[in-house]
Tab-separated table of C-alpha atoms in Angstrom:
chain	number	residue	atom	x	y	z
I	1447	UNK	CA	-73.609	-189.796	161.999
I	1448	UNK	CA	-74.634	-191.086	158.621
I	1449	UNK	CA	-77.959	-192.722	157.815
I	1450	UNK	CA	-77.280	-196.013	156.098
I	1451	UNK	CA	-80.472	-198.053	155.944
I	1452	UNK	CA	-84.200	-197.894	156.704
I	1453	UNK	CA	-85.550	-201.227	157.831
I	1454	UNK	CA	-88.967	-202.550	158.716
I	1455	UNK	CA	-88.590	-202.007	162.434
I	1456	UNK	CA	-85.246	-200.193	162.792
I	1457	UNK	CA	-83.144	-197.556	161.071
I	1458	UNK	CA	-79.332	-197.926	160.902
I	1459	UNK	CA	-76.759	-195.167	161.241
I	1460	UNK	CA	-72.962	-195.163	161.020
I	1461	UNK	CA	-71.175	-193.320	163.803
I	1462	UNK	CA	-67.952	-191.385	163.456
I	1463	UNK	CA	-65.994	-193.865	165.619
I	1464	UNK	CA	-66.806	-196.789	163.278
I	1465	UNK	CA	-69.589	-198.275	165.348
I	1466	UNK	CA	-73.273	-198.275	164.357
I	1467	UNK	CA	-76.484	-197.054	165.917
I	1468	UNK	CA	-79.806	-198.827	165.592
I	1469	UNK	CA	-82.909	-196.684	166.012
I	1470	UNK	CA	-85.880	-198.835	167.118
I	1471	UNK	CA	-89.271	-197.894	165.648
I	1472	UNK	CA	-92.879	-198.578	166.709
I	1473	UNK	CA	-93.516	-200.548	163.491
I	1474	UNK	CA	-93.938	-204.298	163.867
I	1475	UNK	CA	-94.183	-207.014	161.208
I	1476	UNK	CA	-97.509	-208.621	160.334
I	1477	UNK	CA	-100.350	-208.625	157.857
I	1478	UNK	CA	-103.765	-206.979	157.850
I	1479	UNK	CA	-103.199	-205.423	161.253
I	1480	UNK	CA	-102.225	-208.724	162.919
I	1481	UNK	CA	-98.725	-209.168	164.404
I	1482	UNK	CA	-96.605	-211.948	162.902
I	1483	UNK	CA	-92.859	-212.203	163.684
I	1484	UNK	CA	-92.359	-214.166	160.500
I	1485	UNK	CA	-94.050	-211.724	158.139
I	1486	UNK	CA	-92.177	-209.792	155.441
I	1487	UNK	CA	-94.161	-206.541	155.780
I	1488	UNK	CA	-94.921	-203.988	158.482
I	1489	UNK	CA	-98.419	-204.890	159.460
I	1490	UNK	CA	-99.172	-202.324	162.174
I	1491	UNK	CA	-97.767	-199.686	164.480
I	1492	UNK	CA	-97.758	-200.302	168.247
I	1493	UNK	CA	-97.092	-197.148	170.258
I	1494	UNK	CA	-94.119	-197.786	172.520
I	1495	UNK	CA	-93.041	-200.930	170.657
I	1496	UNK	CA	-89.628	-199.458	169.835
I	1497	UNK	CA	-88.636	-198.746	173.427
I	1498	UNK	CA	-90.210	-201.969	174.645
I	1499	UNK	CA	-88.287	-203.946	172.077
I	1500	UNK	CA	-85.061	-202.232	173.054
I	1501	UNK	CA	-85.639	-202.798	176.763
I	1502	UNK	CA	-86.099	-206.521	176.243
I	1503	UNK	CA	-83.228	-206.644	173.749
I	1504	UNK	CA	-80.920	-204.993	176.271
I	1505	UNK	CA	-82.090	-207.400	178.946
I	1506	UNK	CA	-81.305	-210.451	176.797
I	1507	UNK	CA	-78.057	-209.081	175.307
I	1508	UNK	CA	-76.771	-208.437	178.836
I	1509	UNK	CA	-77.682	-212.039	179.716
I	1510	UNK	CA	-75.742	-213.192	176.627
I	1511	UNK	CA	-72.781	-211.097	177.697
I	1512	UNK	CA	-72.829	-212.680	181.127
I	1513	UNK	CA	-72.878	-216.107	179.447
I	1514	UNK	CA	-69.954	-215.189	177.164
I	1515	UNK	CA	-72.126	-215.421	174.038
I	1516	UNK	CA	-70.660	-213.175	171.328
I	1517	UNK	CA	-72.939	-210.359	170.115
I	1518	UNK	CA	-72.593	-206.985	168.461
I	1519	UNK	CA	-74.132	-205.145	171.464
I	1520	UNK	CA	-72.210	-202.303	173.107
I	1521	UNK	CA	-74.815	-200.229	174.960
I	1522	UNK	CA	-78.327	-198.790	174.751
I	1523	UNK	CA	-80.186	-195.513	175.277
I	1524	UNK	CA	-83.715	-196.558	176.198
I	1525	UNK	CA	-85.141	-193.041	176.325
I	1526	UNK	CA	-84.048	-192.325	172.694
I	1527	UNK	CA	-84.773	-195.920	171.594
I	1528	UNK	CA	-81.223	-196.420	170.230
I	1529	UNK	CA	-78.643	-199.185	170.596
I	1530	UNK	CA	-74.933	-198.873	169.777
I	1531	UNK	CA	-73.397	-201.943	168.193
I	1532	UNK	CA	-70.037	-203.065	166.890
I	1533	UNK	CA	-69.625	-203.425	163.085
I	1534	UNK	CA	-70.447	-206.737	161.509
I	1535	UNK	CA	-71.291	-208.025	158.034
I	1536	UNK	CA	-74.282	-210.211	157.291
I	1537	UNK	CA	-74.057	-213.603	155.574
I	1538	UNK	CA	-74.816	-213.116	151.864
I	1539	UNK	CA	-77.667	-210.616	151.641
I	1540	UNK	CA	-78.949	-211.605	155.073
I	1541	UNK	CA	-80.201	-214.741	156.771
I	1542	UNK	CA	-82.794	-215.391	159.460
I	1543	UNK	CA	-82.394	-218.273	161.835
I	1544	UNK	CA	-85.429	-219.711	163.584
I	1545	UNK	CA	-85.407	-222.051	166.593
I	1546	UNK	CA	-88.715	-223.807	167.048
I	1547	UNK	CA	-90.080	-225.520	170.175
I	1548	UNK	CA	-93.633	-225.904	168.908
I	1549	UNK	CA	-95.259	-226.175	165.460
I	1550	UNK	CA	-96.774	-222.812	164.665
I	1551	UNK	CA	-96.484	-220.101	161.989
I	1552	UNK	CA	-94.736	-220.849	158.696
I	1553	UNK	CA	-93.594	-224.305	159.967
I	1554	UNK	CA	-97.217	-225.355	160.373
I	1555	UNK	CA	-98.176	-223.867	157.019
I	1556	UNK	CA	-95.512	-225.875	155.271
I	1557	UNK	CA	-95.731	-229.174	157.200
I	1558	UNK	CA	-99.346	-229.222	158.351
I	1559	UNK	CA	-99.849	-232.594	156.649
I	1560	UNK	CA	-97.626	-234.087	159.299
I	1561	UNK	CA	-97.714	-231.701	162.272
I	1562	UNK	CA	-100.699	-230.506	164.290
I	1563	UNK	CA	-100.685	-226.970	165.684
I	1564	UNK	CA	-98.684	-226.709	168.900
I	1565	UNK	CA	-96.885	-230.022	168.412
I	1566	UNK	CA	-93.669	-230.091	170.493
I	1567	UNK	CA	-90.422	-229.717	168.538
I	1568	UNK	CA	-86.912	-230.322	169.852
I	1569	UNK	CA	-85.266	-226.928	169.293
I	1570	UNK	CA	-85.572	-227.404	165.537
I	1571	UNK	CA	-83.271	-224.911	163.754
I	1572	UNK	CA	-83.972	-223.693	160.237
I	1573	UNK	CA	-82.371	-220.974	158.132
I	1574	UNK	CA	-84.181	-218.781	155.701
I	1575	UNK	CA	-82.915	-216.216	153.136
I	1576	UNK	CA	-83.947	-212.603	153.695
I	1577	UNK	CA	-85.755	-212.106	150.377
I	1578	UNK	CA	-89.138	-210.446	150.555
I	1579	UNK	CA	-89.926	-211.035	146.858
I	1580	UNK	CA	-89.532	-214.805	147.390
I	1581	UNK	CA	-91.081	-214.840	150.830
I	1582	UNK	CA	-87.885	-215.665	152.719
I	1583	UNK	CA	-87.396	-219.243	151.441
I	1584	UNK	CA	-85.809	-221.866	153.685
I	1585	UNK	CA	-82.333	-223.025	152.648
I	1586	UNK	CA	-80.278	-226.060	153.649
I	1587	UNK	CA	-76.709	-226.146	155.001
I	1588	UNK	CA	-75.442	-227.742	151.772
I	1589	UNK	CA	-77.004	-225.012	149.625
I	1590	UNK	CA	-75.552	-222.250	151.830
I	1591	UNK	CA	-72.125	-223.795	151.452
I	1592	UNK	CA	-72.432	-224.412	147.694
I	1593	UNK	CA	-73.610	-220.833	147.097
I	1594	UNK	CA	-70.728	-219.440	149.110
I	1595	UNK	CA	-72.958	-217.766	151.695
I	1596	UNK	CA	-71.115	-219.311	154.628
I	1597	UNK	CA	-68.693	-222.149	155.368
I	1598	UNK	CA	-69.357	-225.467	157.078
I	1599	UNK	CA	-67.638	-224.202	160.208
I	1600	UNK	CA	-69.673	-221.040	160.236
I	1601	UNK	CA	-72.920	-223.026	159.897
I	1602	UNK	CA	-71.897	-225.235	162.848
I	1603	UNK	CA	-71.138	-222.161	164.961
I	1604	UNK	CA	-74.391	-220.493	163.869
I	1605	UNK	CA	-76.505	-223.520	164.803
I	1606	UNK	CA	-74.770	-223.941	168.100
I	1607	UNK	CA	-75.230	-220.298	169.026
I	1608	UNK	CA	-78.905	-220.413	167.970
I	1609	UNK	CA	-79.624	-223.294	170.310
I	1610	UNK	CA	-77.622	-221.723	173.122
I	1611	UNK	CA	-79.281	-218.323	172.829
I	1612	UNK	CA	-82.757	-219.755	172.369
I	1613	UNK	CA	-82.355	-221.911	175.457
I	1614	UNK	CA	-81.237	-218.874	177.415
I	1615	UNK	CA	-84.335	-216.953	176.313
I	1616	UNK	CA	-86.535	-219.988	176.955
I	1617	UNK	CA	-85.174	-220.349	180.503
I	1618	UNK	CA	-85.675	-216.659	181.284
I	1619	UNK	CA	-89.250	-216.713	180.044
I	1620	UNK	CA	-89.830	-219.929	181.975
I	1621	UNK	CA	-88.990	-218.156	185.228
I	1622	UNK	CA	-92.104	-216.040	184.650
I	1623	UNK	CA	-94.294	-218.999	183.683
I	1624	UNK	CA	-94.071	-218.102	179.988
I	1625	UNK	CA	-93.416	-220.681	177.254
I	1626	UNK	CA	-91.312	-219.902	174.184
I	1627	UNK	CA	-92.843	-221.415	171.009
I	1628	UNK	CA	-90.285	-220.059	168.538
I	1629	UNK	CA	-87.763	-217.271	168.100
I	1630	UNK	CA	-86.063	-215.665	165.062
I	1631	UNK	CA	-82.420	-214.574	165.329
I	1632	UNK	CA	-79.884	-212.981	163.022
I	1633	UNK	CA	-76.139	-213.484	162.847
I	1634	UNK	CA	-73.147	-211.917	161.149
I	1635	UNK	CA	-69.380	-211.904	160.965
I	1636	UNK	CA	-67.614	-209.581	163.370
I	1637	UNK	CA	-65.493	-207.073	161.378
I	1638	UNK	CA	-62.959	-207.256	164.225
I	1639	UNK	CA	-62.092	-210.944	163.998
I	1640	UNK	CA	-64.552	-212.643	161.617
I	1641	UNK	CA	-66.236	-214.480	164.492
I	1642	UNK	CA	-69.898	-215.516	164.090
I	1643	UNK	CA	-71.886	-213.224	166.402
I	1644	UNK	CA	-75.497	-212.497	167.234
I	1645	UNK	CA	-76.755	-209.251	165.661
I	1646	UNK	CA	-80.030	-207.284	165.431
I	1647	UNK	CA	-82.301	-207.804	168.486
I	1648	UNK	CA	-84.000	-210.214	170.890
I	1649	UNK	CA	-87.447	-208.876	171.622
I	1650	UNK	CA	-91.099	-209.712	171.680
I	1651	UNK	CA	-91.246	-208.726	168.029
I	1652	UNK	CA	-89.163	-211.684	166.936
I	1653	UNK	CA	-90.596	-214.470	169.025
I	1654	UNK	CA	-93.847	-216.201	169.912
I	1655	UNK	CA	-94.429	-216.613	173.672
I	1656	UNK	CA	-97.474	-218.029	175.392
I	1657	UNK	CA	-98.714	-218.147	178.956
I	1658	UNK	CA	-101.342	-220.717	179.869
I	1659	UNK	CA	-101.770	-221.417	176.164
I	1660	UNK	CA	-102.566	-217.745	175.417
I	1661	UNK	CA	-100.327	-215.751	173.077
I	1662	UNK	CA	-98.597	-212.742	174.638
I	1663	UNK	CA	-98.329	-209.533	172.538
I	1664	UNK	CA	-94.840	-207.953	172.353
I	1665	UNK	CA	-95.633	-204.974	174.602
I	1666	UNK	CA	-97.206	-207.194	177.221
I	1667	UNK	CA	-94.262	-209.593	177.105
I	1668	UNK	CA	-91.858	-206.756	177.867
I	1669	UNK	CA	-93.980	-205.685	180.822
I	1670	UNK	CA	-94.162	-209.209	182.203
I	1671	UNK	CA	-90.494	-209.896	181.793
I	1672	UNK	CA	-89.126	-206.608	183.186
I	1673	UNK	CA	-91.702	-205.949	185.892
I	1674	UNK	CA	-89.183	-206.816	188.622
I	1675	UNK	CA	-86.215	-205.176	186.976
């Protein structure tokens, strides 16, 4: 296999059969040793975070598969912290799509004049550009279309999938008495048919979840969610 890319929390390899392998690492995003799923830098290392993230990702991707939600997921090797995925291309140089159920994080930093912390939001979807130098700026649907990043139809599909996947995650967390505040997803075009599909991961490292008003760390979230598995 060929090493293609070193990311903040995963390394990417190309396999001989044309598929790709993601190697999950123990690095998590944040600043000054504090975890933050919206941060642009690796803030700390949590031992076991890679396998924990992969376990939860596998759990949710299997749920997506059962719900006929298109993803790049093929299979996973938990022991080696790797996931095999189908080839896909990102939109532009990469987008992040956030679904928000409560006002926290960067949403609150931007709109704190109007929103108090924890204010309920109705599955608000926003898209940001993956651009560390510019702190991942938000971008509108019109701008995405004008810049040729995606089409109107692709944006509609992306938004619909975001709400569908986020609701699936929210419902699964709710079964354990856990509330989803927000979640960050990534999408791409399937190289097989050009369909908009979910890529990357769904783990504690890219969401904020609370129980009884108390934030749950990524490793603890994995333990709570998969205790009965």
